[in-house]
JSON list of C-alpha atoms in Angstrom, two decimals:
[
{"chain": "B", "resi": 1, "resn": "UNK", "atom": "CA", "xyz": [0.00, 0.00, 0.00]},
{"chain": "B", "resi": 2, "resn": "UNK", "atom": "CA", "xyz": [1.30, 3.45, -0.70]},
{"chain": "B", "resi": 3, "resn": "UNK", "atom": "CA", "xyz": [1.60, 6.21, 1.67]},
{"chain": "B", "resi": 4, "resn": "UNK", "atom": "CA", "xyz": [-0.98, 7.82, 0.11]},
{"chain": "B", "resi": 5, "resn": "UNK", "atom": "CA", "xyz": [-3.85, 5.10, 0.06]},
{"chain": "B", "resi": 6, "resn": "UNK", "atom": "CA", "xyz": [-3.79, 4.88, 3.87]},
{"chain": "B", "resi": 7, "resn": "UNK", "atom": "CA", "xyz": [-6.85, 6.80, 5.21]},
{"chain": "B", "resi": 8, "resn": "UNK", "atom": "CA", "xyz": [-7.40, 6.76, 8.94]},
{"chain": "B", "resi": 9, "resn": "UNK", "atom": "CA", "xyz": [-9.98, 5.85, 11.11]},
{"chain": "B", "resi": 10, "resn": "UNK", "atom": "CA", "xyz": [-11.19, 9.44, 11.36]},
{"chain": "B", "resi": 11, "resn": "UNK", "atom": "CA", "xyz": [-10.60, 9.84, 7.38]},
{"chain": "B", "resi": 12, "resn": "UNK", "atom": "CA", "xyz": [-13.14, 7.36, 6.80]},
{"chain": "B", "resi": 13, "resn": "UNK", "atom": "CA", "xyz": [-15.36, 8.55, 8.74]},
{"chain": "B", "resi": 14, "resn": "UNK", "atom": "CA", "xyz": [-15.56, 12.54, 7.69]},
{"chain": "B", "resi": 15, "resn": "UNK", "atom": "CA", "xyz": [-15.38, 10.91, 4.17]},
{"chain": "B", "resi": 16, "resn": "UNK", "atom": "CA", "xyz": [-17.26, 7.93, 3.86]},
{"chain": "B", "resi": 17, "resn": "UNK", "atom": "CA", "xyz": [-16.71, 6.13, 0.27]},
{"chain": "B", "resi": 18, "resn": "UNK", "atom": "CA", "xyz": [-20.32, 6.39, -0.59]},
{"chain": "B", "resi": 19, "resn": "UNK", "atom": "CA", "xyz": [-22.60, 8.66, 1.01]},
{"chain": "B", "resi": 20, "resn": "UNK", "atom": "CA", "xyz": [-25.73, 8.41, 1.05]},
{"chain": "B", "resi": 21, "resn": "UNK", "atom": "CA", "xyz": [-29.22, 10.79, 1.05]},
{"chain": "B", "resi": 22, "resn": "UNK", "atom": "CA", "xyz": [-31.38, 11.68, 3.78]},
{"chain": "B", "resi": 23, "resn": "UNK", "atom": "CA", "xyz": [-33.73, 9.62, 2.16]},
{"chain": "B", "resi": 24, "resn": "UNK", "atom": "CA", "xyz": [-31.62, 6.49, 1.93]},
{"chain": "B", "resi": 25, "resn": "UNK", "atom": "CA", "xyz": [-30.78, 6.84, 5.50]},
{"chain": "B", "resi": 26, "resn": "UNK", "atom": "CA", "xyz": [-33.99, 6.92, 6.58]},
{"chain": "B", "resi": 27, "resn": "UNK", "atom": "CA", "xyz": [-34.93, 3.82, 4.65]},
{"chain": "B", "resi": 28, "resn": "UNK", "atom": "CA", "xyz": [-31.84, 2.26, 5.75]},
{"chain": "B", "resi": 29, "resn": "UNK", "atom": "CA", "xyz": [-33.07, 1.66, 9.28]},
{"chain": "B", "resi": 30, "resn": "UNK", "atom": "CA", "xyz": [-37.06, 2.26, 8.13]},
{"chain": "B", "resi": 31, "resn": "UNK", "atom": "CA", "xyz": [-36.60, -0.98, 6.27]},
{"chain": "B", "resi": 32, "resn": "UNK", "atom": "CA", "xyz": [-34.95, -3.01, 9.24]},
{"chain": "B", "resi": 33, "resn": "UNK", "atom": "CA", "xyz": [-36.99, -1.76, 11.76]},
{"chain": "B", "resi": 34, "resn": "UNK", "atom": "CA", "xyz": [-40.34, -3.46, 9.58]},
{"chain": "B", "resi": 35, "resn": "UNK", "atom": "CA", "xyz": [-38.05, -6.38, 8.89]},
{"chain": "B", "resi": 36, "resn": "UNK", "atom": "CA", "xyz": [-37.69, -6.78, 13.09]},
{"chain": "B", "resi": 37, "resn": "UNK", "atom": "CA", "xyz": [-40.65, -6.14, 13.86]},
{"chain": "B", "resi": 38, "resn": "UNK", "atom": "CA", "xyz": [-42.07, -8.57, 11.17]},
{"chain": "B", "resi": 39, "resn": "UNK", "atom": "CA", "xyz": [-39.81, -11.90, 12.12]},
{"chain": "B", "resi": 40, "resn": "UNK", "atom": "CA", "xyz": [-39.85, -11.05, 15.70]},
{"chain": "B", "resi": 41, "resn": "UNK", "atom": "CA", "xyz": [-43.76, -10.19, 15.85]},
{"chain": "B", "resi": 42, "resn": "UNK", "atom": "CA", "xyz": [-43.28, -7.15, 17.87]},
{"chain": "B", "resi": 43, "resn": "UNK", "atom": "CA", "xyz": [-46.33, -5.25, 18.66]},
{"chain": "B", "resi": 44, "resn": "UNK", "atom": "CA", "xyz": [-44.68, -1.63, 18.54]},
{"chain": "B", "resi": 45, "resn": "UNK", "atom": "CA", "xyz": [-46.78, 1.00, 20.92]},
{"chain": "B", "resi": 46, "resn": "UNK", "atom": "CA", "xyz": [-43.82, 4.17, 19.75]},
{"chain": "B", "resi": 47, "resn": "UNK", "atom": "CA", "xyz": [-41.69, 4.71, 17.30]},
{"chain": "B", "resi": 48, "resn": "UNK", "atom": "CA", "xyz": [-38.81, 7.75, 16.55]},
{"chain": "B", "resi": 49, "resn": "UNK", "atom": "CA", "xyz": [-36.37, 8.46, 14.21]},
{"chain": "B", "resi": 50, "resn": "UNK", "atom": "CA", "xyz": [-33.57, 10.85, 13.61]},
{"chain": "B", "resi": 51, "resn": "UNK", "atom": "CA", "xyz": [-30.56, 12.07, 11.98]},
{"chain": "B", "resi": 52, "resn": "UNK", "atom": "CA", "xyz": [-28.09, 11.19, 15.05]},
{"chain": "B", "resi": 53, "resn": "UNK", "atom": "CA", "xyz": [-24.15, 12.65, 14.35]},
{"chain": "B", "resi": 54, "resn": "UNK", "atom": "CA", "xyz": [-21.63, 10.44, 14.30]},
{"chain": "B", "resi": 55, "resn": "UNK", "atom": "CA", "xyz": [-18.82, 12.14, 15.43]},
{"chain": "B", "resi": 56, "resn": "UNK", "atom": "CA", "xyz": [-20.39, 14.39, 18.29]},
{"chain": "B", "resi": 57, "resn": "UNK", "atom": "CA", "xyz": [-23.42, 16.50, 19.13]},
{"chain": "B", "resi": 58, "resn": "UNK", "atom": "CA", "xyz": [-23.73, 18.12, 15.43]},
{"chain": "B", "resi": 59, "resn": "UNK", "atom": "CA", "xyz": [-21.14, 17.39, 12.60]},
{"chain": "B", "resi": 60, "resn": "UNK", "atom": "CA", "xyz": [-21.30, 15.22, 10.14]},
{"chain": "B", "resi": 61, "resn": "UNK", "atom": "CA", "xyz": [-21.70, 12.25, 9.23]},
{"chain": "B", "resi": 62, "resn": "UNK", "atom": "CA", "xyz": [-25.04, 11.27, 10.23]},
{"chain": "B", "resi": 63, "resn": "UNK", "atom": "CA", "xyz": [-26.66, 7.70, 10.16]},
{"chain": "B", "resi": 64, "resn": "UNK", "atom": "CA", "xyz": [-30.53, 7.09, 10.48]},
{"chain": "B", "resi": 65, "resn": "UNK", "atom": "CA", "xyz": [-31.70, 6.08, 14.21]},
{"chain": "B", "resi": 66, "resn": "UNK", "atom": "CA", "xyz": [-34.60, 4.71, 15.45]},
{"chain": "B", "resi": 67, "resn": "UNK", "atom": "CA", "xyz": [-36.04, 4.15, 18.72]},
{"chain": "B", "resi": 68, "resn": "UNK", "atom": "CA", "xyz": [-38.76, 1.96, 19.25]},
{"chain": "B", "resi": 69, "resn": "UNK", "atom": "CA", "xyz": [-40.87, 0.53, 22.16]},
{"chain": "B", "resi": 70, "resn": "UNK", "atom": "CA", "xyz": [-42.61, -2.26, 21.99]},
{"chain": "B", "resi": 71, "resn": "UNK", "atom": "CA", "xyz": [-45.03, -4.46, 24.49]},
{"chain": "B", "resi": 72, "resn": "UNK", "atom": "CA", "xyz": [-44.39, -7.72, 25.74]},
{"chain": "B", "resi": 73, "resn": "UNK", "atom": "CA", "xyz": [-46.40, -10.53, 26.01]},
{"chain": "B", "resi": 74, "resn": "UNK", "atom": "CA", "xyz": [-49.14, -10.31, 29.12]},
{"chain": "B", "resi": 75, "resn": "UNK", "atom": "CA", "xyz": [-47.17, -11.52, 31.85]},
{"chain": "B", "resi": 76, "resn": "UNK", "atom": "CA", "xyz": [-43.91, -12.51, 30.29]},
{"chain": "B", "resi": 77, "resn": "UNK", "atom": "CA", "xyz": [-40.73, -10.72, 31.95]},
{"chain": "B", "resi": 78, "resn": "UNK", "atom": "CA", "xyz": [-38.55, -9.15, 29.49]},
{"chain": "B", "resi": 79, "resn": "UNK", "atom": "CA", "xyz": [-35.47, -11.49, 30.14]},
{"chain": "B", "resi": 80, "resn": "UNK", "atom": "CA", "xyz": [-37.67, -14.17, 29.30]},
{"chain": "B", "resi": 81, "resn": "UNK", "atom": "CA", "xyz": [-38.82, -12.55, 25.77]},
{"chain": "B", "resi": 82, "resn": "UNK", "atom": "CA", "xyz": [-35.88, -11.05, 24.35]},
{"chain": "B", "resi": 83, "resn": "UNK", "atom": "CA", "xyz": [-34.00, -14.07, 23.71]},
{"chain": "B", "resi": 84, "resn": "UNK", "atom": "CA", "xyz": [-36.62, -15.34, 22.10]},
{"chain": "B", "resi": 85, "resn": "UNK", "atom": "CA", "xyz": [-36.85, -11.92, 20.15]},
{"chain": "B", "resi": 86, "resn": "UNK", "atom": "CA", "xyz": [-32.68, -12.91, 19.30]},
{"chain": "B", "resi": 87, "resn": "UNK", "atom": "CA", "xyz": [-33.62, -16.23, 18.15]},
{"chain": "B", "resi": 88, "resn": "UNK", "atom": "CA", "xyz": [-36.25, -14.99, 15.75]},
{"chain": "B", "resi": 89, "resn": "UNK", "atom": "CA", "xyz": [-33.71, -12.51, 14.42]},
{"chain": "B", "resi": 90, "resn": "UNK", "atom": "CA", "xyz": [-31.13, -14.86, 14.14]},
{"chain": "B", "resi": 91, "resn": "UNK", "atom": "CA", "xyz": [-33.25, -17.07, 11.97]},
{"chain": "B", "resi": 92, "resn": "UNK", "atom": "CA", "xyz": [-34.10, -13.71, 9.57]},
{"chain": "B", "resi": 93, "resn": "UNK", "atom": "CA", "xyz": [-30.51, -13.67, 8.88]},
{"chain": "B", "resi": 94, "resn": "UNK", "atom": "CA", "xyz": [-29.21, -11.20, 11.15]},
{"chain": "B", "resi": 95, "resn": "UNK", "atom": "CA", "xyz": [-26.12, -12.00, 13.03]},
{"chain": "B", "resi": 96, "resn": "UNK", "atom": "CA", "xyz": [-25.37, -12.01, 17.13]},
{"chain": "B", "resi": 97, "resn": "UNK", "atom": "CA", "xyz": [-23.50, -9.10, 18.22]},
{"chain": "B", "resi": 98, "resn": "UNK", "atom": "CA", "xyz": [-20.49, -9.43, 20.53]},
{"chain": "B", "resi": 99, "resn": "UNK", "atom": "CA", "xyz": [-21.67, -9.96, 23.89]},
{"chain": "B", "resi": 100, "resn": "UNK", "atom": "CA", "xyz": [-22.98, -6.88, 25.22]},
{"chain": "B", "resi": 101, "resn": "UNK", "atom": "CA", "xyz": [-21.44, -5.60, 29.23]},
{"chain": "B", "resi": 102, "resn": "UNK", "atom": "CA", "xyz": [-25.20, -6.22, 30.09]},
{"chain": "B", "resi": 103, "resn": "UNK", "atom": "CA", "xyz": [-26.79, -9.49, 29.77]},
{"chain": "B", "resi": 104, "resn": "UNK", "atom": "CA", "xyz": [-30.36, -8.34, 29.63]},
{"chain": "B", "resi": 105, "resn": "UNK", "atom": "CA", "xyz": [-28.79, -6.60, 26.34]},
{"chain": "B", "resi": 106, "resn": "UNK", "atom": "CA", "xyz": [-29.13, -8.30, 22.75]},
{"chain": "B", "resi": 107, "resn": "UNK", "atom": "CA", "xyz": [-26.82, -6.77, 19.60]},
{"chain": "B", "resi": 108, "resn": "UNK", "atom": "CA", "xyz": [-27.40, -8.00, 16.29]},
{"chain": "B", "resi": 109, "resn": "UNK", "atom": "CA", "xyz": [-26.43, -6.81, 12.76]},
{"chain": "B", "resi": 110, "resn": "UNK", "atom": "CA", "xyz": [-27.86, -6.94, 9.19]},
{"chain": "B", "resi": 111, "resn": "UNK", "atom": "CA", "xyz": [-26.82, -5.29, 6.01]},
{"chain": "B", "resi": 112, "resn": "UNK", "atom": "CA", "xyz": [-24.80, -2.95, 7.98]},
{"chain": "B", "resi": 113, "resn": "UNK", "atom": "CA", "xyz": [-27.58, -1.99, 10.27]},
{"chain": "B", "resi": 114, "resn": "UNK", "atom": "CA", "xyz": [-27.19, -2.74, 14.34]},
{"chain": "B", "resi": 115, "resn": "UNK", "atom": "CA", "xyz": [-30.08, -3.49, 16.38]},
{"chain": "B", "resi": 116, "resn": "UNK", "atom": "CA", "xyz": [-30.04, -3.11, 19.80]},
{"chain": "B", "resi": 117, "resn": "UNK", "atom": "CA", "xyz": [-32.57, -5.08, 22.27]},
{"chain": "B", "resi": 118, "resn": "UNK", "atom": "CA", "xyz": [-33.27, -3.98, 25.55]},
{"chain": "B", "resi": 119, "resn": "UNK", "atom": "CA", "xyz": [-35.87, -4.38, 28.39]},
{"chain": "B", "resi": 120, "resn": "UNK", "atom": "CA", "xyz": [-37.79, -0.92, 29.15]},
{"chain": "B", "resi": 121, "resn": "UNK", "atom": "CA", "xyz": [-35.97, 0.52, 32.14]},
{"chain": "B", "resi": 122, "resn": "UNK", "atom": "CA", "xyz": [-39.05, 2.75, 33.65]},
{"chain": "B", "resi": 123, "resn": "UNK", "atom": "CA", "xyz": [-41.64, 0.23, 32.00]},
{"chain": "B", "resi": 124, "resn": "UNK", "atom": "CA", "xyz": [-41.58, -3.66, 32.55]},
{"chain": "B", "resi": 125, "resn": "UNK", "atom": "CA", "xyz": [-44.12, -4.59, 30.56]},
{"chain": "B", "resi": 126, "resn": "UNK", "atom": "CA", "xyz": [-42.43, -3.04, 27.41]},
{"chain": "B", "resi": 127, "resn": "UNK", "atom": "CA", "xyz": [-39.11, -3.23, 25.67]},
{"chain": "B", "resi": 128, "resn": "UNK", "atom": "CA", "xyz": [-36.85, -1.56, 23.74]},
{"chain": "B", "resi": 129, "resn": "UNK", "atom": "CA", "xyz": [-35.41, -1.55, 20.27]},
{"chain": "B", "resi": 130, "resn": "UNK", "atom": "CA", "xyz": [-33.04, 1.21, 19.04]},
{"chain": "B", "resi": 131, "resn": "UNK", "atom": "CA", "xyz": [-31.84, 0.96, 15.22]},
{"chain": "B", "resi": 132, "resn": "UNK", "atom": "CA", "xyz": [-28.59, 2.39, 13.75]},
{"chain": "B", "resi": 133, "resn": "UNK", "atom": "CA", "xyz": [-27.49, 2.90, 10.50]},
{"chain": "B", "resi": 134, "resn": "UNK", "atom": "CA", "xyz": [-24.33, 3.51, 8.32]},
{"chain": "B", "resi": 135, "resn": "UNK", "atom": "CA", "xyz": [-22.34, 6.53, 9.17]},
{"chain": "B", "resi": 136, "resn": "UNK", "atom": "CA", "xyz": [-22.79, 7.73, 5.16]},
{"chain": "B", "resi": 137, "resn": "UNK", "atom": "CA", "xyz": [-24.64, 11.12, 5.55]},
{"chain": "B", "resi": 138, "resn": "UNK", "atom": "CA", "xyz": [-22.72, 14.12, 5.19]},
{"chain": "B", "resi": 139, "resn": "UNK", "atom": "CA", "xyz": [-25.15, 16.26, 4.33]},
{"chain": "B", "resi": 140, "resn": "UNK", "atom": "CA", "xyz": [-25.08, 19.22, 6.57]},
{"chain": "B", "resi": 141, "resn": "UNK", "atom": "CA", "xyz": [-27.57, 18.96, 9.44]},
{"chain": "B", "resi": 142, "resn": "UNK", "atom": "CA", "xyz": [-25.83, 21.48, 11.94]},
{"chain": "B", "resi": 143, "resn": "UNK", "atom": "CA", "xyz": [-28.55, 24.00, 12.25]},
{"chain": "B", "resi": 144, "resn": "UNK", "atom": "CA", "xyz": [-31.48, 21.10, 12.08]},
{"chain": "B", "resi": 145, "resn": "UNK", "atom": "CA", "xyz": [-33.79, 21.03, 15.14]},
{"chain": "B", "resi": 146, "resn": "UNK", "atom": "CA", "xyz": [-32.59, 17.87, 16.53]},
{"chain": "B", "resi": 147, "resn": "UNK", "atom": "CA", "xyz": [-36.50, 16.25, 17.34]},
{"chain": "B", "resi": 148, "resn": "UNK", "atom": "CA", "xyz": [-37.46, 12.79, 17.24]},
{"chain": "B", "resi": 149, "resn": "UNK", "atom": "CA", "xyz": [-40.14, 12.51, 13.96]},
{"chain": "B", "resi": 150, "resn": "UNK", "atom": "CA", "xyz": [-43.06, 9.71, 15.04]},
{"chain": "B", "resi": 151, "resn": "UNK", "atom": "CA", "xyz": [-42.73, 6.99, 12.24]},
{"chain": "B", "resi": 152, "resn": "UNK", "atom": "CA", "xyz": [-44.60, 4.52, 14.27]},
{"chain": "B", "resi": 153, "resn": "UNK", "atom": "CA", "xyz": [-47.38, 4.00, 11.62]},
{"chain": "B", "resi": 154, "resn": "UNK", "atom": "CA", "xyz": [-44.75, 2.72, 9.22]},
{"chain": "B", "resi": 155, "resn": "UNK", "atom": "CA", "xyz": [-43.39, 0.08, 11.54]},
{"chain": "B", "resi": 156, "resn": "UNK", "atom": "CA", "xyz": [-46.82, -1.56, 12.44]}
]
């Protein structure tokens, strides 16, 4: 490799290879989040998404986020369900994350998507699942409002 084909970690980042549209990062995690909630039979209550940085507060580049909350089976604890949740997943074709710190936690990726599993922490009868994208959008979003929009009608 020549000197000057090395790009660093940062590089990459502030200059992804192929960005990608508002639009397309939306339907990045859009399109995953119906694919979850699809295999897994979620029955989603709330649904968010946003253009999240991913280098700090504001710059660019964004990826599409989602956060979505979900109820759990009458009487079923969420350490119970979410494995089950995984399993589903797993069979979809989306892959086991490395073991998260916290074992109530489930990571899994698809198409360069993560999805993130969690129990509700104020809520036990509900759970959590929070959608990230590819760090491709470097469109400038500095002065956005930085609000949640309510997609939950397109997640079911």
């Amino acid at each position: 490799m020549w000197a000057g084909e090395l790009r660093t970690q940062d590089d990459r980042l502030d200059h992804p290879a192929n960005p990608v549209s508002d639009e397309q990062s939306r339907t990045e995690v859009v399109e995953a989040g119906r694919q979850i909630v699809g295999a897994a039979g979620l029955r989603t209550t709330n649904a968010g998404y946003q253009l999240m940085s991913c280098k700090n507060r504001d710059e660019p580049p964004y990826q599409g986020a989602i956060y979505l909350t979900f109820a759990l089976p009458t009487g079923v604890r969420a350490e119970e369900y979410l494995p089950k949740v995984k399993t589903a997943l797993v069979a979809h074709g989306w892959t086991e994350g490395m073991a998260a710190d916290d074992d109530r936690l489930a990571k899994l990726t698809r198409d360069s998507v993560t999805a993130i599993l969690q129990p509700d922490r104020d809520d036990t009868s509900m759970g959590v699942l929070r959608l990230y994208g590819q760090c491709r959008n470097v469109n400038d979003h500095r002065m956005d409002a930085t609000t949640w929009i309510n997609i939950t009608g397109q997640l079911g």
